[in-house]
Amino acid sequence: MATLTGLDLYKKFGHPGKKKFINTLVVWDVPPELEIGFLPNKIYCHPIMIEPLSRAFRNLVVRGYAGEVKTWDGCWNFRPIRGYEKVYERLMAAGKEEQAIKYLSIHSWACAFDLNAGENGLGKKPKLSKGFVKCFTDAGFDWGGYWVRPDGMHFQLAFL
């Protein structure tokens, strides 16, 4: 299965920098039984994230991996993929919005989140356990730790 891209999200939801899109985001009040240590009790995200996040958090609790959560490092952040900022800006300035969208992070649609960023930097060998990662991949997320340029902190929806 191919990794979900910004273009996929753009075609489904529109440009994430527009007020019309931003107004679709929600503050998810995490149910008490899914509140885990360093995870926030309220998460600003796209509504389609609530069910898979619920499954992932439940997996962490049931499978005994909740203690591995050290930090929640964000979900929604309108920005290009790290390293592609200038490409995005150049294409947008040229009026090539659909081409530019390919360089926006999935965080821009609030369909991705980062965990334990301090130990799992972009381009570095990830330090998350296989069981921990499986809690999320079983719930419908892709993990950036498997990518050519590893991003071990990053999880994003695997499909729409």
PDB file of C-alpha atoms in Angstrom:
ATOM      1  CA  MET A   1       0.000   0.000   0.000  1.00  0.00           C
ATOM      2  CA  ALA A   2       1.319   3.453  -0.884  1.00  0.00           C
ATOM      3  CA  THR A   3       1.920   6.054   1.795  1.00  0.00           C
ATOM      4  CA  LEU A   4      -0.783   8.701   2.126  1.00  0.00           C
ATOM      5  CA  THR A   5       0.398  11.980   0.579  1.00  0.00           C
ATOM      6  CA  GLY A   6      -0.439  15.633   0.908  1.00  0.00           C
ATOM      7  CA  LEU A   7      -1.923  15.492  -2.572  1.00  0.00           C
ATOM      8  CA  ASP A   8      -4.340  12.759  -1.434  1.00  0.00           C
ATOM      9  CA  LEU A   9      -5.456  14.950   1.469  1.00  0.00           C
ATOM     10  CA  TYR A  10      -5.639  18.070  -0.705  1.00  0.00           C
ATOM     11  CA  LYS A  11      -7.942  16.331  -3.175  1.00  0.00           C
ATOM     12  CA  LYS A  12     -10.209  15.160  -0.358  1.00  0.00           C
ATOM     13  CA  PHE A  13     -10.166  18.182   1.991  1.00  0.00           C
ATOM     14  CA  GLY A  14      -8.700  21.150   0.117  1.00  0.00           C
ATOM     15  CA  HIS A  15      -5.820  23.459   1.008  1.00  0.00           C
ATOM     16  CA  PRO A  16      -4.964  23.184   4.727  1.00  0.00           C
ATOM     17  CA  GLY A  17      -4.047  26.861   4.991  1.00  0.00           C
ATOM     18  CA  LYS A  18      -7.550  28.065   4.112  1.00  0.00           C
ATOM     19  CA  LYS A  19     -10.022  29.079   6.808  1.00  0.00           C
ATOM     20  CA  LYS A  20     -12.640  26.708   5.381  1.00  0.00           C
ATOM     21  CA  PHE A  21     -10.343  23.757   6.126  1.00  0.00           C
ATOM     22  CA  ILE A  22      -9.089  24.994   9.493  1.00  0.00           C
ATOM     23  CA  ASN A  23     -12.700  25.305  10.680  1.00  0.00           C
ATOM     24  CA  THR A  24     -13.104  21.521  10.175  1.00  0.00           C
ATOM     25  CA  LEU A  25     -10.465  20.663  12.795  1.00  0.00           C
ATOM     26  CA  VAL A  26     -11.647  19.642  16.258  1.00  0.00           C
ATOM     27  CA  VAL A  27     -10.415  19.461  19.808  1.00  0.00           C
ATOM     28  CA  TRP A  28     -10.752  15.806  20.759  1.00  0.00           C
ATOM     29  CA  ASP A  29     -11.413  15.314  24.453  1.00  0.00           C
ATOM     30  CA  VAL A  30      -9.545  12.047  25.057  1.00  0.00           C
ATOM     31  CA  PRO A  31     -11.737   9.668  27.102  1.00  0.00           C
ATOM     32  CA  PRO A  32     -10.416   9.113  30.654  1.00  0.00           C
ATOM     33  CA  GLU A  33      -9.728   5.415  30.035  1.00  0.00           C
ATOM     34  CA  LEU A  34      -7.361   6.403  27.202  1.00  0.00           C
ATOM     35  CA  GLU A  35      -5.490   9.140  29.062  1.00  0.00           C
ATOM     36  CA  ILE A  36      -1.870   8.012  29.097  1.00  0.00           C
ATOM     37  CA  GLY A  37       0.864   9.751  31.055  1.00  0.00           C
ATOM     38  CA  PHE A  38       2.448  12.314  28.772  1.00  0.00           C
ATOM     39  CA  LEU A  39      -0.290  12.287  26.123  1.00  0.00           C
ATOM     40  CA  PRO A  40      -2.523  15.367  26.295  1.00  0.00           C
ATOM     41  CA  ASN A  41      -6.111  15.054  27.486  1.00  0.00           C
ATOM     42  CA  LYS A  42      -7.221  17.225  24.563  1.00  0.00           C
ATOM     43  CA  ILE A  43      -5.811  16.891  21.047  1.00  0.00           C
ATOM     44  CA  TYR A  44      -6.365  19.365  18.210  1.00  0.00           C
ATOM     45  CA  CYS A  45      -6.718  17.174  15.127  1.00  0.00           C
ATOM     46  CA  HIS A  46      -8.723  16.294  12.046  1.00  0.00           C
ATOM     47  CA  PRO A  47     -11.948  14.438  12.947  1.00  0.00           C
ATOM     48  CA  ILE A  48     -10.834  11.371  10.968  1.00  0.00           C
ATOM     49  CA  MET A  49      -7.980  10.920  13.465  1.00  0.00           C
ATOM     50  CA  ILE A  50     -10.206  10.269  16.494  1.00  0.00           C
ATOM     51  CA  GLU A  51     -11.092   6.631  15.800  1.00  0.00           C
ATOM     52  CA  PRO A  52      -7.579   5.443  14.845  1.00  0.00           C
ATOM     53  CA  LEU A  53      -6.019   7.383  17.739  1.00  0.00           C
ATOM     54  CA  SER A  54      -8.550   5.772  20.091  1.00  0.00           C
ATOM     55  CA  ARG A  55      -7.551   2.324  18.807  1.00  0.00           C
ATOM     56  CA  ALA A  56      -3.842   3.134  19.076  1.00  0.00           C
ATOM     57  CA  PHE A  57      -4.111   4.491  22.636  1.00  0.00           C
ATOM     58  CA  ARG A  58      -6.211   1.457  23.636  1.00  0.00           C
ATOM     59  CA  ASN A  59      -3.525  -0.794  22.100  1.00  0.00           C
ATOM     60  CA  LEU A  60      -0.839   0.964  24.174  1.00  0.00           C
ATOM     61  CA  VAL A  61      -2.811   0.359  27.375  1.00  0.00           C
ATOM     62  CA  VAL A  62      -3.914  -3.240  26.680  1.00  0.00           C
ATOM     63  CA  ARG A  63      -0.542  -4.379  25.319  1.00  0.00           C
ATOM     64  CA  GLY A  64       1.479  -2.728  28.083  1.00  0.00           C
ATOM     65  CA  TYR A  65       3.376  -0.099  26.047  1.00  0.00           C
ATOM     66  CA  ALA A  66       1.847   3.070  27.540  1.00  0.00           C
ATOM     67  CA  GLY A  67       4.942   3.589  29.707  1.00  0.00           C
ATOM     68  CA  GLU A  68       7.043   4.114  26.583  1.00  0.00           C
ATOM     69  CA  VAL A  69       5.297   7.420  25.840  1.00  0.00           C
ATOM     70  CA  LYS A  70       7.713  10.159  26.917  1.00  0.00           C
ATOM     71  CA  THR A  71       6.439  13.213  25.020  1.00  0.00           C
ATOM     72  CA  TRP A  72       3.606  14.283  22.737  1.00  0.00           C
ATOM     73  CA  ASP A  73       5.197  16.564  20.178  1.00  0.00           C
ATOM     74  CA  GLY A  74       2.212  17.771  18.206  1.00  0.00           C
ATOM     75  CA  CYS A  75      -0.339  17.000  15.564  1.00  0.00           C
ATOM     76  CA  TRP A  76      -1.500  20.048  13.593  1.00  0.00           C
ATOM     77  CA  ASN A  77       1.268  22.205  12.145  1.00  0.00           C
ATOM     78  CA  PHE A  78       0.788  23.892   8.773  1.00  0.00           C
ATOM     79  CA  ARG A  79       4.231  23.574   7.170  1.00  0.00           C
ATOM     80  CA  PRO A  80       6.223  21.983   4.335  1.00  0.00           C
ATOM     81  CA  ILE A  81       8.042  18.688   4.829  1.00  0.00           C
ATOM     82  CA  ARG A  82      11.376  19.423   6.499  1.00  0.00           C
ATOM     83  CA  GLY A  83      13.954  20.220   3.829  1.00  0.00           C
ATOM     84  CA  TYR A  84      11.376  21.192   1.178  1.00  0.00           C
ATOM     85  CA  GLU A  85      10.419  24.651   2.429  1.00  0.00           C
ATOM     86  CA  LYS A  86      11.990  26.528  -0.495  1.00  0.00           C
ATOM     87  CA  VAL A  87      10.523  24.171  -3.105  1.00  0.00           C
ATOM     88  CA  TYR A  88       7.047  24.689  -1.624  1.00  0.00           C
ATOM     89  CA  GLU A  89       7.464  28.471  -1.475  1.00  0.00           C
ATOM     90  CA  ARG A  90       8.775  28.654  -5.054  1.00  0.00           C
ATOM     91  CA  LEU A  91       5.880  26.605  -6.460  1.00  0.00           C
ATOM     92  CA  MET A  92       3.271  28.574  -4.505  1.00  0.00           C
ATOM     93  CA  ALA A  93       4.797  31.859  -5.702  1.00  0.00           C
ATOM     94  CA  ALA A  94       4.539  30.542  -9.276  1.00  0.00           C
ATOM     95  CA  GLY A  95       0.835  29.766  -8.755  1.00  0.00           C
ATOM     96  CA  LYS A  96       1.403  26.002  -8.922  1.00  0.00           C
ATOM     97  CA  GLU A  97      -0.629  25.109  -5.842  1.00  0.00           C
ATOM     98  CA  GLU A  98      -1.306  21.466  -6.713  1.00  0.00           C
ATOM     99  CA  GLN A  99       2.397  20.811  -7.361  1.00  0.00           C
ATOM    100  CA  ALA A 100       3.359  22.674  -4.179  1.00  0.00           C
ATOM    101  CA  ILE A 101       0.936  20.624  -2.065  1.00  0.00           C
ATOM    102  CA  LYS A 102       3.086  17.527  -2.630  1.00  0.00           C
ATOM    103  CA  TYR A 103       5.660  19.183  -0.373  1.00  0.00           C
ATOM    104  CA  LEU A 104       3.352  19.924   2.561  1.00  0.00           C
ATOM    105  CA  SER A 105       3.655  17.794   5.667  1.00  0.00           C
ATOM    106  CA  ILE A 106       0.700  15.576   6.597  1.00  0.00           C
ATOM    107  CA  HIS A 107       0.764  17.572   9.859  1.00  0.00           C
ATOM    108  CA  SER A 108      -0.712  20.426   7.782  1.00  0.00           C
ATOM    109  CA  TRP A 109      -4.020  18.504   7.656  1.00  0.00           C
ATOM    110  CA  ALA A 110      -3.728  17.431  11.328  1.00  0.00           C
ATOM    111  CA  CYS A 111      -3.525  13.806  10.143  1.00  0.00           C
ATOM    112  CA  ALA A 112      -0.083  13.113  11.639  1.00  0.00           C
ATOM    113  CA  PHE A 113       1.520  13.401  15.058  1.00  0.00           C
ATOM    114  CA  ASP A 114       4.942  13.072  16.647  1.00  0.00           C
ATOM    115  CA  LEU A 115       5.878  11.130  19.785  1.00  0.00           C
ATOM    116  CA  ASN A 116       9.142  10.972  21.735  1.00  0.00           C
ATOM    117  CA  ALA A 117      10.782  13.450  19.351  1.00  0.00           C
ATOM    118  CA  GLY A 118      13.858  13.988  21.536  1.00  0.00           C
ATOM    119  CA  GLU A 119      14.919  10.355  21.065  1.00  0.00           C
ATOM    120  CA  ASN A 120      13.735   9.881  17.483  1.00  0.00           C
ATOM    121  CA  GLY A 121      15.078  12.736  15.376  1.00  0.00           C
ATOM    122  CA  LEU A 122      14.607  13.085  11.640  1.00  0.00           C
ATOM    123  CA  GLY A 123      17.269  11.093   9.789  1.00  0.00           C
ATOM    124  CA  LYS A 124      18.404   9.222  12.917  1.00  0.00           C
ATOM    125  CA  LYS A 125      17.931   5.594  13.914  1.00  0.00           C
ATOM    126  CA  PRO A 126      14.561   5.362  15.711  1.00  0.00           C
ATOM    127  CA  LYS A 127      14.477   4.151  19.314  1.00  0.00           C
ATOM    128  CA  LEU A 128      10.834   3.078  19.612  1.00  0.00           C
ATOM    129  CA  SER A 129      10.178  -0.582  20.371  1.00  0.00           C
ATOM    130  CA  LYS A 130       8.572  -2.773  17.716  1.00  0.00           C
ATOM    131  CA  GLY A 131       5.633  -3.465  20.022  1.00  0.00           C
ATOM    132  CA  PHE A 132       5.071   0.248  20.605  1.00  0.00           C
ATOM    133  CA  VAL A 133       5.107   0.985  16.864  1.00  0.00           C
ATOM    134  CA  LYS A 134       2.766  -1.949  16.199  1.00  0.00           C
ATOM    135  CA  CYS A 135       0.184  -0.403  18.553  1.00  0.00           C
ATOM    136  CA  PHE A 136      -0.096   2.420  16.012  1.00  0.00           C
ATOM    137  CA  THR A 137       0.349   0.534  12.749  1.00  0.00           C
ATOM    138  CA  ASP A 138      -2.353  -1.939  13.811  1.00  0.00           C
ATOM    139  CA  ALA A 139      -4.646   1.054  14.391  1.00  0.00           C
ATOM    140  CA  GLY A 140      -4.230   2.453  10.859  1.00  0.00           C
ATOM    141  CA  PHE A 141      -1.091   4.571  10.987  1.00  0.00           C
ATOM    142  CA  ASP A 142       2.126   4.523   8.970  1.00  0.00           C
ATOM    143  CA  TRP A 143       5.358   5.018  10.887  1.00  0.00           C
ATOM    144  CA  GLY A 144       8.080   7.318   9.603  1.00  0.00           C
ATOM    145  CA  GLY A 145      10.748   5.077  11.114  1.00  0.00           C
ATOM    146  CA  TYR A 146      10.375   2.751   8.109  1.00  0.00           C
ATOM    147  CA  TRP A 147      11.100   5.478   5.556  1.00  0.00           C
ATOM    148  CA  VAL A 148      14.340   5.919   3.556  1.00  0.00           C
ATOM    149  CA  ARG A 149      14.969   9.116   5.548  1.00  0.00           C
ATOM    150  CA  PRO A 150      13.804   7.786   8.935  1.00  0.00           C
ATOM    151  CA  ASP A 151      11.467   9.975  10.960  1.00  0.00           C
ATOM    152  CA  GLY A 152      11.011   7.820  14.042  1.00  0.00           C
ATOM    153  CA  MET A 153       8.869  10.310  15.920  1.00  0.00           C
ATOM    154  CA  HIS A 154       6.319  10.564  13.069  1.00  0.00           C
ATOM    155  CA  PHE A 155       3.059   8.667  12.677  1.00  0.00           C
ATOM    156  CA  GLN A 156       0.423   9.496  10.069  1.00  0.00           C
ATOM    157  CA  LEU A 157      -2.815   8.043   8.786  1.00  0.00           C
ATOM    158  CA  ALA A 158      -2.118   5.173   6.440  1.00  0.00           C
ATOM    159  CA  PHE A 159      -5.264   5.682   4.349  1.00  0.00           C
ATOM    160  CA  LEU A 160      -8.409   7.793   4.055  1.00  0.00           C
TER     161      LEU A 160
END
